[in-house]
PDB file of C-alpha atoms in Angstrom:
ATOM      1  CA  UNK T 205      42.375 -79.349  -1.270  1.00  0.00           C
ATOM      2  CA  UNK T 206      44.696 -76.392  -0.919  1.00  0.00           C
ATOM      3  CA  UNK T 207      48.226 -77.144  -0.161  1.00  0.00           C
ATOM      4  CA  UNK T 208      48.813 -77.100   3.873  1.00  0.00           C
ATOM      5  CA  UNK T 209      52.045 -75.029   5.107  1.00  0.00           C
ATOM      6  CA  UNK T 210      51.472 -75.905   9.197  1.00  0.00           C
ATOM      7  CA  UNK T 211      54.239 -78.893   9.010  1.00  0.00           C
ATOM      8  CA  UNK T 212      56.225 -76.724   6.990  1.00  0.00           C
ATOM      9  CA  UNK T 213      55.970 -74.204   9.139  1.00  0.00           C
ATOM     10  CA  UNK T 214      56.806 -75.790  12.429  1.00  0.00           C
ATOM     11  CA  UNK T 215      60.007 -76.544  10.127  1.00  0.00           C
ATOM     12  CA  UNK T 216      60.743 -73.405   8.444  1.00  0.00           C
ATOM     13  CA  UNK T 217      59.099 -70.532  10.920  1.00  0.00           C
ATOM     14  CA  UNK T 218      57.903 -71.897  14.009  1.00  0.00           C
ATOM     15  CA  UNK T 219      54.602 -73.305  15.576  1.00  0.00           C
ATOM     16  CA  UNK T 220      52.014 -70.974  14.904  1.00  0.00           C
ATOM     17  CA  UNK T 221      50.994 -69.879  18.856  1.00  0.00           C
ATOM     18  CA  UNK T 222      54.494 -68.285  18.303  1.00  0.00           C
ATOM     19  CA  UNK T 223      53.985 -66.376  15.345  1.00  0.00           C
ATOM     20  CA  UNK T 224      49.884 -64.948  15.780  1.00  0.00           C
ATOM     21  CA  UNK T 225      51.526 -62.029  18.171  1.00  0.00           C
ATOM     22  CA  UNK T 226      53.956 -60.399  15.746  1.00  0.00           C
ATOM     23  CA  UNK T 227      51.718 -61.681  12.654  1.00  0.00           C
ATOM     24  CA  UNK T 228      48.882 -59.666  14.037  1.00  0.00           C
ATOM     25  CA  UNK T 229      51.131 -56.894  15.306  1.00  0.00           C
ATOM     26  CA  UNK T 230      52.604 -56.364  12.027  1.00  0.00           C
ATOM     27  CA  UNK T 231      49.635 -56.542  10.125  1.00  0.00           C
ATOM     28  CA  UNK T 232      47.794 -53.777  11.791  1.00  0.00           C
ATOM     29  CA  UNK T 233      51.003 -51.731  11.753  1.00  0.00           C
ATOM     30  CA  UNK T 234      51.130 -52.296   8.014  1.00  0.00           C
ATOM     31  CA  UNK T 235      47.351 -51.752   7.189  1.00  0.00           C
ATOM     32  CA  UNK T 236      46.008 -49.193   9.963  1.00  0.00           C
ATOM     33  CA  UNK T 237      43.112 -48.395   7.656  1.00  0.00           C
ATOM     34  CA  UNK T 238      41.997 -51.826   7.578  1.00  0.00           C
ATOM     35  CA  UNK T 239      38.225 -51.423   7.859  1.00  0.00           C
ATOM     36  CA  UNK T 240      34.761 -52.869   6.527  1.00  0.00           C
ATOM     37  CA  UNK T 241      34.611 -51.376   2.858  1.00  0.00           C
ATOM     38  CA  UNK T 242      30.683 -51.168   3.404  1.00  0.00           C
ATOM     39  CA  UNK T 243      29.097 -48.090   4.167  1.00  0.00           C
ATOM     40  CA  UNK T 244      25.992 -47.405   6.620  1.00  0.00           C
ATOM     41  CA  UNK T 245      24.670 -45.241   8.845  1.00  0.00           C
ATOM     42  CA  UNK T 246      22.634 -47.600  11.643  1.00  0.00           C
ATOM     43  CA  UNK T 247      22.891 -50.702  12.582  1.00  0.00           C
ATOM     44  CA  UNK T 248      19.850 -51.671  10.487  1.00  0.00           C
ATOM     45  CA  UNK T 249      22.009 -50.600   7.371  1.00  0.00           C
ATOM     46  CA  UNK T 250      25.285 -52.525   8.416  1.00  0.00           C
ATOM     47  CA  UNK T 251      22.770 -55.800   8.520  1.00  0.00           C
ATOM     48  CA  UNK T 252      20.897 -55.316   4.986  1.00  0.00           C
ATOM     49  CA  UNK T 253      24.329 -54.023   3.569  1.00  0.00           C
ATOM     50  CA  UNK T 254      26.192 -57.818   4.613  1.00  0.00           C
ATOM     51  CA  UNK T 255      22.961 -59.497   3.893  1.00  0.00           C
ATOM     52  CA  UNK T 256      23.159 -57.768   0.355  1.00  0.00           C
ATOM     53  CA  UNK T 257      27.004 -58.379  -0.160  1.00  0.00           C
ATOM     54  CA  UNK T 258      26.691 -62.108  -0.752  1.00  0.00           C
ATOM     55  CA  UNK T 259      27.691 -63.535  -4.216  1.00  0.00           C
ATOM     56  CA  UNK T 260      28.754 -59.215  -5.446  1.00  0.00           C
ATOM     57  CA  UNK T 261      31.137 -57.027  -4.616  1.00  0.00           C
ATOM     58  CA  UNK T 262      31.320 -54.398  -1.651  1.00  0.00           C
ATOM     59  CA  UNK T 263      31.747 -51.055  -4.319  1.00  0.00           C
ATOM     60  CA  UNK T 264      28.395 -52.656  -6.051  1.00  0.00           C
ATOM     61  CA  UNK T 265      26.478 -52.821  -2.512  1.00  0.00           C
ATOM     62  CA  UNK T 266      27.353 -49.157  -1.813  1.00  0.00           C
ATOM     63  CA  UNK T 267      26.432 -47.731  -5.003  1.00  0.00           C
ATOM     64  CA  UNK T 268      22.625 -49.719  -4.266  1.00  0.00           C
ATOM     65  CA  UNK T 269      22.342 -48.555  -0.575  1.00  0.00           C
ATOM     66  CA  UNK T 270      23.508 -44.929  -1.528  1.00  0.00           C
ATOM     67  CA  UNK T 271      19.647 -44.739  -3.222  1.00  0.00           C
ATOM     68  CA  UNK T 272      18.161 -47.493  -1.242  1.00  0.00           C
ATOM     69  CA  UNK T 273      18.508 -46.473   2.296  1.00  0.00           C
ATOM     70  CA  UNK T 274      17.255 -43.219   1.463  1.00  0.00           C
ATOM     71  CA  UNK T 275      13.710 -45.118   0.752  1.00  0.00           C
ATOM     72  CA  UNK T 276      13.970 -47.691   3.386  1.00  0.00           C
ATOM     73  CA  UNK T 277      14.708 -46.526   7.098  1.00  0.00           C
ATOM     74  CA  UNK T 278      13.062 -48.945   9.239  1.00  0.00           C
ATOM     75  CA  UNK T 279      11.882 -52.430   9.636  1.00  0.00           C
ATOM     76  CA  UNK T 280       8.551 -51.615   8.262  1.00  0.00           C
ATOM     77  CA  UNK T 281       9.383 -49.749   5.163  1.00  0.00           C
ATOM     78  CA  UNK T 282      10.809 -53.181   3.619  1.00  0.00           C
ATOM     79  CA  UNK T 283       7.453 -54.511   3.994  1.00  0.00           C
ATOM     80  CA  UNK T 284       5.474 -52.311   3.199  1.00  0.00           C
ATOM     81  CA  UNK T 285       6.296 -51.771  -0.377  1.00  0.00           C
ATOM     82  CA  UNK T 286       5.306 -55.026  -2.841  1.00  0.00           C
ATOM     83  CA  UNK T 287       8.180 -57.800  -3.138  1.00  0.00           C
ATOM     84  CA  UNK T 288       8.617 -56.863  -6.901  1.00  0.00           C
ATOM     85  CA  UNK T 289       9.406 -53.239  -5.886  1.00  0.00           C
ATOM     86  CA  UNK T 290      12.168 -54.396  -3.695  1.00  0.00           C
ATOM     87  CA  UNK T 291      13.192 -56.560  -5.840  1.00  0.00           C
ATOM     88  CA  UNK T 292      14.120 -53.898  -8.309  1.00  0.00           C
ATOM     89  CA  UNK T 293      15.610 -51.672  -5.639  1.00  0.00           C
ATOM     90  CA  UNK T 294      18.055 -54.498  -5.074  1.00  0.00           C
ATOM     91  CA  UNK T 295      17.833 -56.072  -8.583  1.00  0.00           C
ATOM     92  CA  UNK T 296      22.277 -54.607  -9.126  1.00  0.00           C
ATOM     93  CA  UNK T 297      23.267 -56.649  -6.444  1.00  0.00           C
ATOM     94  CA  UNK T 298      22.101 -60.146  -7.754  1.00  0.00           C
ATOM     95  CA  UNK T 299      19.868 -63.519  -6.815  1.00  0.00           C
ATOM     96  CA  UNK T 300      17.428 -60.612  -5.811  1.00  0.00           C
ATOM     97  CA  UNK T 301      14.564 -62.862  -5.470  1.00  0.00           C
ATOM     98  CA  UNK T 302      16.198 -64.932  -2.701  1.00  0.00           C
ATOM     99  CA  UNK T 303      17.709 -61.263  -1.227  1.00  0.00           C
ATOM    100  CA  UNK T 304      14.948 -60.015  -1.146  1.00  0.00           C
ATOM    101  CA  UNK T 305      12.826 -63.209   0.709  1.00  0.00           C
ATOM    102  CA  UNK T 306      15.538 -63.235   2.929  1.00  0.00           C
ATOM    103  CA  UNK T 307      15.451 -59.168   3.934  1.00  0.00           C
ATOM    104  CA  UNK T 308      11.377 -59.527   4.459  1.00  0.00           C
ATOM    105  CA  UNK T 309      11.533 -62.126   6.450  1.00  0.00           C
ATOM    106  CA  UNK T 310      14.837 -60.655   8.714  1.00  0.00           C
ATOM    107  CA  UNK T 311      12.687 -57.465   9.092  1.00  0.00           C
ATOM    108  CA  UNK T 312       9.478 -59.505  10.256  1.00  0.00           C
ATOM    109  CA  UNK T 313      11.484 -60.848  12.721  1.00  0.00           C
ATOM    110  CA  UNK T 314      12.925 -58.132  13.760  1.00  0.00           C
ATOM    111  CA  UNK T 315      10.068 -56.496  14.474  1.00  0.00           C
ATOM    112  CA  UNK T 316       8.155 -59.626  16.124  1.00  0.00           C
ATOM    113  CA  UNK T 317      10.942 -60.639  18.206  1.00  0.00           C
ATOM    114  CA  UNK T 318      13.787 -58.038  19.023  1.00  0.00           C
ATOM    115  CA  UNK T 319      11.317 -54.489  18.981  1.00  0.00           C
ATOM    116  CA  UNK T 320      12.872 -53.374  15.263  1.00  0.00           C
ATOM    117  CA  UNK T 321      16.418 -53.642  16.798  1.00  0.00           C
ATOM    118  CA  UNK T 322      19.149 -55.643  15.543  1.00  0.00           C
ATOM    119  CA  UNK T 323      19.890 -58.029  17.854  1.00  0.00           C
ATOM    120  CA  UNK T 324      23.946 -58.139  19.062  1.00  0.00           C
ATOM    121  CA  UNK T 325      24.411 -62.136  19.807  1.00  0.00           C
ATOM    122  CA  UNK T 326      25.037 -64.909  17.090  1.00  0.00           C
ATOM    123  CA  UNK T 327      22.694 -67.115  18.092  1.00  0.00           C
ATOM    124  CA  UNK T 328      20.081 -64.508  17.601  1.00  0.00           C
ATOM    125  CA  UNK T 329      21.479 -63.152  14.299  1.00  0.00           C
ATOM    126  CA  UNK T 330      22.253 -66.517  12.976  1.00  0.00           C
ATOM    127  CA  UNK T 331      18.298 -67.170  13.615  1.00  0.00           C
ATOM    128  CA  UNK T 332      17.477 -64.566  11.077  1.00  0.00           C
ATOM    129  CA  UNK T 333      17.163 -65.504   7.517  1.00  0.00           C
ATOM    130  CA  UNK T 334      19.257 -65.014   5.052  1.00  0.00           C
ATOM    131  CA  UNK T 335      21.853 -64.822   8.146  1.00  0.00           C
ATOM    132  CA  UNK T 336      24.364 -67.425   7.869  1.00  0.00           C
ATOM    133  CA  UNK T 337      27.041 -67.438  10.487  1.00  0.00           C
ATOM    134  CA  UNK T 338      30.010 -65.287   8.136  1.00  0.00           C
ATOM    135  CA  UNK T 339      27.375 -62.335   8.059  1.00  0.00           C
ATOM    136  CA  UNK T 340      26.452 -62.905  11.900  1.00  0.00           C
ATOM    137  CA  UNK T 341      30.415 -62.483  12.409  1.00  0.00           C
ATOM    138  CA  UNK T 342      30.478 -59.173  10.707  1.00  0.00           C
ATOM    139  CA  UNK T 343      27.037 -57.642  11.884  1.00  0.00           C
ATOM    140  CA  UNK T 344      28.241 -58.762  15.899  1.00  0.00           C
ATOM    141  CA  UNK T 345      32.147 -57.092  14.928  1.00  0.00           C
ATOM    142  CA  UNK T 346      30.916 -54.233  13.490  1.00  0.00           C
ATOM    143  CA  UNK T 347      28.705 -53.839  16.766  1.00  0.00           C
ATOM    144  CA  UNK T 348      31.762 -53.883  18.585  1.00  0.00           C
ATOM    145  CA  UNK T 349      30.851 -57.631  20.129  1.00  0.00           C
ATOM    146  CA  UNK T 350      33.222 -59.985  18.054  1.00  0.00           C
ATOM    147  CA  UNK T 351      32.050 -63.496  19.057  1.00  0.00           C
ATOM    148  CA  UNK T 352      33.931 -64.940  16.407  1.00  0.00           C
ATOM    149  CA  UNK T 353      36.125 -64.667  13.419  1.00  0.00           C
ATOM    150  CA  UNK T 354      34.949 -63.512  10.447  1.00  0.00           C
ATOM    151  CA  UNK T 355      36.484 -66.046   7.449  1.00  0.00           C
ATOM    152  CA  UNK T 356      35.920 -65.118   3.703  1.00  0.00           C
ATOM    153  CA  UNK T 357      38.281 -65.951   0.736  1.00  0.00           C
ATOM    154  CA  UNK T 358      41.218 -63.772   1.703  1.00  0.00           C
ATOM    155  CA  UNK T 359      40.972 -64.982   5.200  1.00  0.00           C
ATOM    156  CA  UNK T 360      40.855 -68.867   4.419  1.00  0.00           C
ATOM    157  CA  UNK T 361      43.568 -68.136   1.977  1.00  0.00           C
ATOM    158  CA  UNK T 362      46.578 -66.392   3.815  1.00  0.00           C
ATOM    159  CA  UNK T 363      45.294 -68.378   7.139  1.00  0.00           C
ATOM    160  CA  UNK T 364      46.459 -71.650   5.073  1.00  0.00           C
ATOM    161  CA  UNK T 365      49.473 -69.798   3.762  1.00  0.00           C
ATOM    162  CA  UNK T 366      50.759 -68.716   6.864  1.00  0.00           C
ATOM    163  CA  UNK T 367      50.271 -72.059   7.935  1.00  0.00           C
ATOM    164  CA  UNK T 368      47.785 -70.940  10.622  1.00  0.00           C
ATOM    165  CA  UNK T 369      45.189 -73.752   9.649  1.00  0.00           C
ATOM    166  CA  UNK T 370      45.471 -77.006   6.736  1.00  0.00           C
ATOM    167  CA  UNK T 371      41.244 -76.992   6.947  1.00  0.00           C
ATOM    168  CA  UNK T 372      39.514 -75.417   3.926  1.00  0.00           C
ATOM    169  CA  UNK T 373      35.580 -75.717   5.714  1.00  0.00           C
ATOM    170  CA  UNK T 374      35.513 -72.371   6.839  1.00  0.00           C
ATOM    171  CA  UNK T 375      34.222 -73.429  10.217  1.00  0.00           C
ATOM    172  CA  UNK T 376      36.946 -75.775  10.709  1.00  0.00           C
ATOM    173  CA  UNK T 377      39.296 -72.696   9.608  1.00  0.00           C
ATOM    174  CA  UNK T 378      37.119 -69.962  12.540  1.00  0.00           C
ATOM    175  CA  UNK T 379      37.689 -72.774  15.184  1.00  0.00           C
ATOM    176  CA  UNK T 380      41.470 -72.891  13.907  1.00  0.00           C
ATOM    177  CA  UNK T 381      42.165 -69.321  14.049  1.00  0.00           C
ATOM    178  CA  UNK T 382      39.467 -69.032  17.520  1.00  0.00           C
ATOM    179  CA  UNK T 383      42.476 -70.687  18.890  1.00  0.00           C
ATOM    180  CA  UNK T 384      45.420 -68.437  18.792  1.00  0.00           C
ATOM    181  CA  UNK T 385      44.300 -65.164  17.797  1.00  0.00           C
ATOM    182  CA  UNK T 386      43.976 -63.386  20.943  1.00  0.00           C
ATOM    183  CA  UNK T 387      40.219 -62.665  21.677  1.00  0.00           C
ATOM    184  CA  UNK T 388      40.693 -58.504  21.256  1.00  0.00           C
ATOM    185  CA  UNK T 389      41.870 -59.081  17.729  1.00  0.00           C
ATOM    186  CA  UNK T 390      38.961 -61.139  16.966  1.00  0.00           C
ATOM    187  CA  UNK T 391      37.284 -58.020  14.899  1.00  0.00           C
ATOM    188  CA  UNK T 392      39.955 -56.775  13.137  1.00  0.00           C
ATOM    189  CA  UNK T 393      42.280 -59.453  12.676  1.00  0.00           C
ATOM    190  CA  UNK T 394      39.646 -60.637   9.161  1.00  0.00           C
ATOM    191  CA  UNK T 395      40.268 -56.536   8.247  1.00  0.00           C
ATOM    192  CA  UNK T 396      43.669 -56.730   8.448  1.00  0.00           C
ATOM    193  CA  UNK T 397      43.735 -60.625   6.464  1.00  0.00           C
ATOM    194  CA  UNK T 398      41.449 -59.204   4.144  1.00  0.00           C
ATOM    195  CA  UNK T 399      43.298 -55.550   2.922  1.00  0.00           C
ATOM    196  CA  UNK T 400      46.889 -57.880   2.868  1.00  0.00           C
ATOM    197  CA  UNK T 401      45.208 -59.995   0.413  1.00  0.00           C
ATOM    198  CA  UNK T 402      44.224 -57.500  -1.661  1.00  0.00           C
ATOM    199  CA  UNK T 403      47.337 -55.144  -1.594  1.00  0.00           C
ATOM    200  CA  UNK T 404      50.126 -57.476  -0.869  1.00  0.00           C
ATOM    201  CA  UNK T 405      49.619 -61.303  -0.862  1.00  0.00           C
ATOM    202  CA  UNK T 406      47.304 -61.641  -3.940  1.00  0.00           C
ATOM    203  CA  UNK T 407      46.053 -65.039  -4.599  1.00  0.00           C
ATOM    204  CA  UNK T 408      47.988 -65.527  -8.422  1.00  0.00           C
ATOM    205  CA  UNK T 409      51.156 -63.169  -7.868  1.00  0.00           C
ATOM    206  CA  UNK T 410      52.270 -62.408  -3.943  1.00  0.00           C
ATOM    207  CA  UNK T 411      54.024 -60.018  -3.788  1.00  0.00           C
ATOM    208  CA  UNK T 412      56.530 -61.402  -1.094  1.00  0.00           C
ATOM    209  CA  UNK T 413      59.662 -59.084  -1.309  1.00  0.00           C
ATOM    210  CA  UNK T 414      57.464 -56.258  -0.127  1.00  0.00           C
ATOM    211  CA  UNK T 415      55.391 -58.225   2.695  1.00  0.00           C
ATOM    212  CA  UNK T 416      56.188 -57.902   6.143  1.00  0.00           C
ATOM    213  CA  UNK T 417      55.762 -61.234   6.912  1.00  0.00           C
ATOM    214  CA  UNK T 418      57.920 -62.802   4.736  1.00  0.00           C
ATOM    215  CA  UNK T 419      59.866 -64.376   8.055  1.00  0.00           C
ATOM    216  CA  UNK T 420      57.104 -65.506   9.142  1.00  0.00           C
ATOM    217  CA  UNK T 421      55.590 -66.895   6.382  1.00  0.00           C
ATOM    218  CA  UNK T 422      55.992 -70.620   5.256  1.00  0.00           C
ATOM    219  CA  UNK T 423      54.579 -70.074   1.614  1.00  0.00           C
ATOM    220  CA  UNK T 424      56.963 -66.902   1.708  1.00  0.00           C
ATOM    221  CA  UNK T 425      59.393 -67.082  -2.074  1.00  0.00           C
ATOM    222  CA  UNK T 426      62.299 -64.767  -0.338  1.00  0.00           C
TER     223      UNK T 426
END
């Protein structure tokens, strides 16, 4: 279990309805760019592209979509080529075989179900397979309907820091940070989480002297 900051931080920095507002207000002042690092064109592309991001990295999904979404356009063309052909067409991004059970069967029901459109609530997306609710969360932000909050390893890991949640089940830690994040910063908020971690509060060496919410921050060294 990770260490949990939120008694600390009602000591050191506050209750944490107190701090969200000028944690999320510096954030996005400190990372404007904050953005999804995957690139697409349609909808249809921002859904393979998360579906294909699982267990690799987002620079490895681009450089297989650059090639592959110039061969597959619409629901159909991912089944109408044999498995093993996709299979290779995704092979760089990894556990291909289950990728690509999962993409054949999201486009079948695409087309059965929601006319070869990507459908904008998480109860539908979640019902697609290979959809589990993190890439639901992305697909419905990214669609400009945020119905949630998007948690991945840089989110679960400055939430606890800050002292925003002591859960480590990242449902627990969505229903946490559902709480106080106000519902408009539901979509970006994850960005902004996300870019910190990777520029400024890295998981083995945070760089606290340079973060701006080192006053706000009950794991902050300064």
């Amino acid at each position: 279990m990770p260490r949990s900051f939120v008694k600390e931080a009602r000591r050191r920095v506050g209750p944490k309805r107190e701090r969200i507002g000028p944690i999320v207000d510096r954030l996005l002042a400190e990372h404007p760019d904050a953005t999804i690092a995957l690139r697409f064109r349609s909808e249809l592309e921002l859904l393979v592209s998360v579906m294909l991001s699982a267990q690799t990295t987002d620079v490895n999904v681009n450089r297989v979509t650059e090639r592959l979404f110039e061969k597959y356009r619409r629901p159909e063309d991912y089944l109408a080529v044999p498995p093993d052909e996709l299979e290779r067409d995704i092979y760089a991004t990894g556990f291909f075989r289950q990728k690509t059970k999962a993409l054949r069967g999201t486009m079948q029901m695409l087309i059965e179900e929601h006319e070869g459109r990507v459908p904008r609530r998480l109860e539908e997306l979640v019902r697609l397979p290979g959809v589990a609710r993190k890439t639901a969360n992305v697909v419905a932000a990214e669609l400009g309907d945020p119905q949630g909050i998007v948690v991945d390893t840089h989110v679960r890991r400055l939430s606890q820091r800050l002292g925003l949640t002591s859960e480590d089940d990242p449902v627990k830690i969505e229903r946490d940070l559902q709480r106080i994040v106000p519902r408009a910063h539901w979509g970006v908020f994850p960005h902004v989480l996300i870019w910190h971690g990777r520029r400024v509060c890295i998981a083995r060496a945070p760089r606290c002297e340079d973060c701006v919410l080192n006053d706000l921050c009950p794991s902050s060294r300064v």
